[in-house]
Short mmCIF file of C-alpha atoms in Angstrom, two decimals:
data_model
loop_
_atom_site.label_atom_id
_atom_site.label_comp_id
_atom_site.label_asym_id
_atom_site.label_seq_id
_atom_site.Cartn_x
_atom_site.Cartn_y
_atom_site.Cartn_z
CA UNK A 101 -0.09 -0.31 -0.36
CA UNK A 102 2.39 2.38 0.92
CA UNK A 103 5.08 1.61 -1.32
CA UNK A 104 5.58 4.50 -4.05
CA UNK A 105 4.77 1.97 -7.18
CA UNK A 106 0.99 1.65 -6.03
CA UNK A 107 0.64 4.89 -5.88
CA UNK A 108 -1.71 4.80 -8.35
CA UNK A 109 -4.22 3.21 -7.34
CA UNK A 110 -8.25 3.64 -8.53
CA UNK A 111 -9.20 3.55 -4.87
CA UNK A 112 -6.03 5.31 -3.44
CA UNK A 113 -9.01 8.43 -2.96
CA UNK A 114 -11.01 7.10 0.02
CA UNK A 115 -7.89 7.09 1.65
CA UNK A 116 -8.11 9.43 5.31
CA UNK A 117 -5.70 11.34 5.81
CA UNK A 118 -5.42 12.95 9.28
CA UNK A 119 -4.40 16.69 8.91
CA UNK A 120 -4.29 17.19 12.44
CA UNK A 121 -3.86 14.61 15.06
CA UNK A 122 -6.61 15.19 17.62
CA UNK A 123 -6.64 12.29 20.91
CA UNK A 124 -9.35 12.54 23.14
CA UNK A 125 -9.75 10.19 25.92
CA UNK A 126 -7.97 7.44 22.98
CA UNK A 127 -10.64 8.35 21.09
CA UNK A 128 -9.27 9.77 17.48
CA UNK A 129 -11.26 12.85 16.77
CA UNK A 130 -8.25 14.27 13.93
CA UNK A 131 -8.90 16.75 11.85
CA UNK A 132 -8.60 14.51 8.41
CA UNK A 133 -9.48 15.34 4.83
CA UNK A 134 -13.11 14.15 5.27
CA UNK A 135 -13.92 16.65 8.29
CA UNK A 136 -12.17 19.41 5.42
CA UNK A 137 -15.07 18.25 2.64
CA UNK A 138 -17.93 18.01 5.01
CA UNK A 139 -16.72 21.60 6.58
CA UNK A 140 -16.37 23.12 3.09
CA UNK A 141 -20.07 21.83 2.20
CA UNK A 142 -21.39 23.39 4.88
CA UNK A 143 -19.67 26.22 4.28
CA UNK A 144 -20.31 26.48 0.66
CA UNK A 145 -24.39 25.79 1.89
CA UNK A 146 -24.20 28.31 4.67
CA UNK A 147 -22.90 31.32 2.07
CA UNK A 148 -25.06 30.23 -0.82
CA UNK A 149 -28.08 30.22 1.06
CA UNK A 150 -27.76 33.43 2.84
CA UNK A 151 -25.37 35.59 -0.04
CA UNK A 152 -28.50 34.13 -2.68
CA UNK A 153 -31.53 35.23 -0.90
CA UNK A 154 -30.06 37.97 0.83
CA UNK A 155 -30.70 40.95 -1.99
CA UNK A 156 -34.98 39.85 -1.44
CA UNK A 157 -36.04 40.63 -4.64
CA UNK A 158 -39.01 40.51 -6.25
CA UNK A 159 -38.34 39.38 -9.44
CA UNK A 160 -34.71 37.13 -8.80
CA UNK A 161 -31.08 36.95 -9.54
CA UNK A 162 -30.26 33.40 -11.09
CA UNK A 163 -29.06 32.25 -7.56
CA UNK A 164 -32.05 33.54 -6.13
CA UNK A 165 -33.79 31.47 -8.09
CA UNK A 166 -31.31 28.30 -7.61
CA UNK A 167 -32.25 28.69 -3.90
CA UNK A 168 -35.72 29.02 -4.69
CA UNK A 169 -35.96 26.20 -6.29
CA UNK A 170 -34.03 24.14 -3.85
CA UNK A 171 -36.61 25.32 -1.43
CA UNK A 172 -39.78 24.32 -2.87
CA UNK A 173 -38.29 21.14 -3.77
CA UNK A 174 -38.22 20.12 -0.93
CA UNK A 175 -41.16 21.30 0.34
CA UNK A 176 -43.28 20.12 -3.25
CA UNK A 177 -41.71 16.55 -1.66
CA UNK A 178 -43.36 16.99 1.45
CA UNK A 179 -46.33 17.48 0.61
CA UNK A 180 -46.35 14.92 -1.99
CA UNK A 181 -45.75 12.28 0.57
CA UNK A 182 -46.52 13.58 4.23
CA UNK A 183 -49.24 15.89 3.42
CA UNK A 184 -49.88 19.10 5.54
CA UNK A 185 -48.73 18.37 8.90
CA UNK A 186 -44.96 17.83 6.44
CA UNK A 187 -43.82 21.16 7.02
CA UNK A 188 -43.05 21.28 10.39
CA UNK A 189 -40.37 18.47 9.35
CA UNK A 190 -38.90 20.59 6.47
CA UNK A 191 -35.56 21.77 7.97
CA UNK A 192 -34.28 18.03 9.20
CA UNK A 193 -34.94 17.11 5.84
CA UNK A 194 -34.11 19.88 4.14
CA UNK A 195 -30.67 19.90 5.90
CA UNK A 196 -30.46 16.22 5.19
CA UNK A 197 -30.96 16.91 1.35
CA UNK A 198 -28.77 19.71 1.06
CA UNK A 199 -25.98 17.46 2.53
CA UNK A 200 -25.72 14.67 0.76
CA UNK A 201 -26.04 17.21 -2.63
CA UNK A 202 -23.48 19.39 -1.87
CA UNK A 203 -21.25 16.60 -0.37
CA UNK A 204 -22.07 14.50 -3.44
CA UNK A 205 -20.79 17.54 -5.61
CA UNK A 206 -18.37 18.74 -3.86
CA UNK A 207 -16.89 15.30 -4.62
CA UNK A 208 -17.05 15.94 -8.20
CA UNK A 209 -14.48 18.32 -7.95
CA UNK A 210 -11.28 16.86 -9.34
CA UNK A 211 -8.56 16.25 -6.02
CA UNK A 212 -11.39 16.22 -3.80
CA UNK A 213 -12.73 13.91 -1.61
CA UNK A 214 -16.21 12.25 -1.41
CA UNK A 215 -16.95 11.97 2.11
CA UNK A 216 -20.10 10.35 1.02
CA UNK A 217 -18.19 7.11 -0.66
CA UNK A 218 -17.47 6.30 3.52
CA UNK A 219 -20.29 3.29 4.62
CA UNK A 220 -19.74 5.84 8.27
CA UNK A 221 -20.83 8.83 6.93
CA UNK A 222 -24.01 7.45 5.06
CA UNK A 223 -25.12 5.28 7.97
CA UNK A 224 -24.82 8.03 10.55
CA UNK A 225 -27.12 10.16 8.34
CA UNK A 226 -29.42 7.17 8.07
CA UNK A 227 -28.92 6.31 11.50
CA UNK A 228 -29.60 9.97 12.20
CA UNK A 229 -33.71 9.18 9.95
CA UNK A 230 -34.34 5.62 11.61
CA UNK A 231 -33.48 7.24 15.24
CA UNK A 232 -35.75 10.35 14.93
CA UNK A 233 -38.34 8.39 12.86
CA UNK A 234 -38.93 6.03 16.01
CA UNK A 235 -38.64 8.91 18.63
CA UNK A 236 -40.89 10.61 16.28
CA UNK A 237 -43.09 7.68 16.35
CA UNK A 238 -43.33 7.66 20.11
CA UNK A 239 -44.23 10.81 20.88
CA UNK A 240 -46.73 10.75 18.61
CA UNK A 241 -48.45 7.85 19.24
CA UNK A 242 -46.79 6.49 22.28
CA UNK A 243 -47.43 2.54 22.55
CA UNK A 244 -49.84 3.23 20.11
CA UNK A 245 -46.76 2.86 17.74
CA UNK A 246 -46.22 -0.82 18.43
CA UNK A 247 -48.55 -1.81 16.20
CA UNK A 248 -47.01 -0.16 13.35
CA UNK A 249 -45.63 -4.43 12.90
CA UNK A 250 -49.40 -5.55 13.05
CA UNK A 251 -50.88 -5.44 9.72
CA UNK A 252 -53.95 -4.99 10.22
CA UNK A 253 -56.67 -7.47 8.94
CA UNK A 254 -54.57 -10.35 9.50
CA UNK A 255 -55.60 -13.70 11.61
CA UNK A 256 -54.33 -14.48 14.75
CA UNK A 257 -51.93 -17.06 14.41
CA UNK A 258 -50.25 -15.74 11.78
CA UNK A 259 -48.96 -13.21 13.94
CA UNK A 260 -46.09 -14.69 15.41
CA UNK A 261 -44.52 -15.58 12.00
CA UNK A 262 -45.23 -12.12 10.78
CA UNK A 263 -44.50 -9.54 14.04
CA UNK A 264 -40.37 -10.49 13.82
CA UNK A 265 -40.68 -10.00 9.87
CA UNK A 266 -41.80 -6.97 9.73
CA UNK A 267 -39.49 -5.97 12.40
CA UNK A 268 -36.45 -7.12 10.63
CA UNK A 269 -37.93 -5.07 7.33
CA UNK A 270 -38.12 -1.70 9.93
CA UNK A 271 -34.75 -2.64 11.30
CA UNK A 272 -33.29 -2.93 7.87
CA UNK A 273 -34.48 0.88 6.90
CA UNK A 274 -31.08 2.68 7.96
CA UNK A 275 -28.77 -0.21 6.50
CA UNK A 276 -30.35 0.14 3.74
CA UNK A 277 -30.57 3.62 2.73
CA UNK A 278 -26.78 3.87 3.78
CA UNK A 279 -25.36 0.85 1.77
CA UNK A 280 -27.47 2.88 -1.40
CA UNK A 281 -25.88 6.27 -1.75
CA UNK A 282 -22.30 4.65 -0.67
CA UNK A 283 -22.81 2.02 -2.74
CA UNK A 284 -23.05 4.59 -5.74
CA UNK A 285 -20.53 7.08 -4.69
CA UNK A 286 -17.62 4.46 -4.39
CA UNK A 287 -18.60 2.45 -7.67
CA UNK A 288 -19.40 5.48 -9.21
CA UNK A 289 -16.12 7.22 -8.15
CA UNK A 290 -13.71 4.18 -9.04
CA UNK A 291 -15.36 3.45 -12.86
CA UNK A 292 -13.98 7.40 -13.08
CA UNK A 293 -10.87 6.26 -11.48
CA UNK A 294 -10.06 2.83 -13.38
CA UNK A 295 -11.13 5.01 -17.23
CA UNK A 296 -8.79 7.76 -15.90
CA UNK A 297 -6.48 4.82 -15.90
CA UNK A 298 -6.30 3.46 -18.94
CA UNK A 299 -6.15 7.14 -20.51
CA UNK A 300 -2.85 6.83 -19.85
CA UNK A 301 -1.98 2.79 -20.13
CA UNK A 302 -3.28 3.11 -23.80
CA UNK A 303 -0.97 5.86 -24.83
CA UNK A 304 -2.45 7.62 -28.94
CA UNK A 305 -5.73 5.14 -28.24
CA UNK A 306 -6.84 6.83 -24.93
CA UNK A 307 -8.58 9.63 -26.97
CA UNK A 308 -11.41 6.90 -26.49
CA UNK A 309 -11.60 6.06 -22.66
CA UNK A 310 -10.80 10.24 -22.11
CA UNK A 311 -14.36 11.11 -24.07
CA UNK A 312 -16.47 8.20 -22.31
CA UNK A 313 -15.05 9.95 -19.02
CA UNK A 314 -16.82 12.47 -19.69
CA UNK A 315 -20.02 11.16 -21.16
CA UNK A 316 -19.67 9.31 -17.23
CA UNK A 317 -18.33 12.55 -15.23
CA UNK A 318 -21.86 13.82 -16.51
CA UNK A 319 -23.57 10.92 -15.42
CA UNK A 320 -21.92 11.15 -11.86
CA UNK A 321 -23.39 14.70 -11.68
CA UNK A 322 -26.77 13.10 -12.47
CA UNK A 323 -26.36 10.42 -10.50
CA UNK A 324 -24.82 12.46 -7.04
CA UNK A 325 -28.09 14.36 -7.39
CA UNK A 326 -30.11 11.47 -7.65
CA UNK A 327 -29.05 10.12 -4.52
CA UNK A 328 -28.79 12.31 -2.40
CA UNK A 329 -33.26 13.00 -3.88
CA UNK A 330 -33.63 9.27 -2.98
CA UNK A 331 -32.15 10.26 0.83
CA UNK A 332 -35.04 12.59 1.26
CA UNK A 333 -37.56 10.94 -0.40
CA UNK A 334 -37.02 8.08 1.84
CA UNK A 335 -36.40 10.22 4.54
CA UNK A 336 -39.64 12.21 3.97
CA UNK A 337 -41.57 8.32 3.62
CA UNK A 338 -40.84 7.48 6.92
CA UNK A 339 -41.39 10.71 8.71
CA UNK A 340 -44.97 9.43 6.99
CA UNK A 341 -44.89 6.39 8.18
CA UNK A 342 -44.51 7.17 11.69
CA UNK A 343 -46.97 9.94 11.99
CA UNK A 344 -49.76 7.68 10.03
CA UNK A 345 -49.31 4.55 11.23
CA UNK A 346 -50.15 2.22 8.04
CA UNK B 283 -58.07 47.14 -35.35
CA UNK B 284 -57.79 44.26 -37.61
CA UNK B 285 -54.54 44.10 -37.48
CA UNK B 286 -54.07 43.69 -34.21
CA UNK B 287 -56.51 41.14 -34.09
CA UNK B 288 -54.80 39.16 -36.50
CA UNK B 289 -51.23 39.19 -34.14
CA UNK B 290 -53.03 38.13 -31.14
CA UNK B 291 -54.52 34.97 -33.14
CA UNK B 292 -51.33 34.47 -33.85
CA UNK B 293 -49.94 34.44 -30.55
CA UNK B 294 -52.42 31.92 -29.32
CA UNK B 295 -51.39 29.97 -32.06
CA UNK B 296 -48.18 30.14 -31.39
CA UNK B 297 -48.39 28.96 -27.03
CA UNK B 298 -50.70 26.43 -28.86
CA UNK B 299 -47.79 24.83 -31.01
CA UNK B 300 -45.66 25.21 -27.85
CA UNK B 301 -47.92 23.61 -25.61
CA UNK B 302 -48.65 20.98 -28.04
CA UNK B 303 -44.67 20.51 -27.95
CA UNK B 304 -43.74 20.45 -24.24
CA UNK B 305 -47.04 17.61 -23.72
CA UNK B 306 -45.74 15.43 -26.26
CA UNK B 307 -42.04 15.73 -24.22
CA UNK B 308 -43.26 14.91 -20.90
CA UNK B 309 -43.86 11.19 -21.35
CA UNK B 310 -42.58 9.42 -18.48
CA UNK B 311 -38.90 8.59 -19.19
CA UNK B 312 -38.15 4.96 -18.10
CA UNK B 313 -35.71 4.07 -15.56
CA UNK B 314 -32.48 2.65 -15.59
CA UNK B 315 -32.42 -1.56 -15.48
CA UNK B 316 -28.75 -1.42 -14.11
CA UNK B 317 -30.56 1.23 -11.42
CA UNK B 318 -33.53 -0.91 -11.23
CA UNK B 319 -32.04 -3.90 -10.11
CA UNK B 320 -29.39 -2.16 -7.53
CA UNK B 321 -32.53 -1.16 -5.67
CA UNK B 322 -33.65 -4.31 -5.34
CA UNK B 323 -30.41 -6.31 -4.37
CA UNK B 324 -29.61 -3.21 -1.14
CA UNK B 325 -33.30 -4.06 0.09
CA UNK B 326 -32.36 -8.04 0.20
CA UNK B 327 -29.14 -7.70 1.68
CA UNK B 328 -29.72 -5.38 4.36
CA UNK B 329 -32.43 -7.40 5.52
CA UNK B 330 -30.22 -10.42 4.93
CA UNK B 331 -27.80 -8.22 7.47
CA UNK B 332 -30.43 -7.89 10.18
CA UNK B 333 -31.56 -11.54 9.97
CA UNK B 334 -28.28 -12.91 10.32
CA UNK B 335 -26.99 -9.70 12.96
CA UNK B 336 -30.15 -10.65 14.63
CA UNK B 337 -29.63 -14.89 14.54
CA UNK B 338 -25.86 -14.63 16.03
CA UNK B 339 -27.06 -12.38 19.23
CA UNK B 340 -29.35 -14.60 19.59
CA UNK B 341 -27.15 -17.52 19.39
CA UNK B 342 -24.34 -15.66 21.52
CA UNK B 343 -27.19 -14.78 24.42
CA UNK B 344 -28.75 -17.91 25.25
CA UNK B 345 -26.72 -20.28 23.87
CA UNK B 346 -28.97 -22.17 21.36
CA UNK B 347 -26.39 -22.57 18.25
CA UNK B 348 -26.84 -22.56 14.76
CA UNK B 349 -30.81 -22.81 15.63
CA UNK B 350 -31.05 -18.87 16.38
CA UNK B 351 -28.92 -18.26 12.59
CA UNK B 352 -31.15 -20.56 10.52
CA UNK B 353 -34.90 -19.34 12.41
CA UNK B 354 -33.42 -15.84 11.79
CA UNK B 355 -31.44 -16.42 8.84
CA UNK B 356 -35.27 -17.21 7.28
CA UNK B 357 -36.94 -14.54 8.92
CA UNK B 358 -34.68 -12.30 7.13
CA UNK B 359 -35.01 -13.69 3.87
CA UNK B 360 -39.04 -13.43 3.85
CA UNK B 361 -37.88 -9.45 5.37
CA UNK B 362 -36.34 -8.68 2.38
CA UNK B 363 -39.31 -10.08 0.01
CA UNK B 364 -41.57 -7.45 1.90
CA UNK B 365 -39.01 -4.93 1.23
CA UNK B 366 -39.21 -5.41 -2.14
CA UNK B 367 -43.03 -5.93 -2.44
CA UNK B 368 -43.08 -2.55 -1.20
CA UNK B 369 -40.87 -0.59 -2.91
CA UNK B 370 -43.02 -2.41 -5.98
CA UNK B 371 -45.54 -1.34 -4.65
CA UNK B 372 -44.79 1.92 -4.52
CA UNK B 373 -42.53 1.92 -8.16
CA UNK B 374 -46.22 1.24 -9.24
CA UNK B 375 -47.87 4.25 -7.77
CA UNK B 376 -45.82 6.70 -8.71
CA UNK B 377 -46.58 5.49 -12.51
CA UNK B 378 -49.50 5.68 -12.60
CA UNK B 379 -50.02 9.58 -11.46
#
């Protein structure tokens, strides 16, 4: 791994490089390139959203239009999936959507780092959604939340079989949510780097993979947006499930 | 007077034409097969991971090797099918809009 000849692996881009070593009671909380990418992402979102709506003009500028578009996008999403009472959860869904979207986009810049290609990051996001939604269900319905696992209109002798299945299905939500985002980003970025390696090794015929990379970069940007959208819509669906059992 | 009426009618024709074109374009686009397969497979794999995890925990706790793993693996597989069924139902619902 560390020998200089192997420094061109397509997986090298996912390596975590600590910049400052910080140790807190035996737990390594160093500031790494992943942390830097997240900080940049949050800074971009904050600057973009504050400056673009700063003028508050009735005829919006392009930047203001962009931020209004993203706002309306999530509002519409919540309205379609949860309904009117979903407006309360707009900040949560919008934060997650913007964080994943801009994080994916920051990762598309050459030489930068894609933090969504690490399963621990996506799993933490999915766990926040999962725990938040479960707590929301308990706050809203109390112990009646457990009736979520009982399919109505089922004969009683089927219950011992179907309740464990429902519980496993419920517990698998954060895993499928995180694996989908993580695997898409990991696969896409690895593919890009593999084809970039072909450009050099093929010599003059290298323009073929080069043209392919251009197309693939466009596809990657589409996937980056699509995965953020999927993450947001699934969050909305889970909120809907917690609010209206069945 | 007559001229402006004619212009208005021309404009109306233009707008109708453009709207017609727009409606034509918004035919539901097809999802890519690979993305669809990926969506389905993550659902099954996630449910299986949870099932096997619970099975191993149960075996460790109650010393019932290998029955917990077997039972919860099967339950996890069924949960995976249930997840796929739900995803399919959601996709079908979206198509009907």
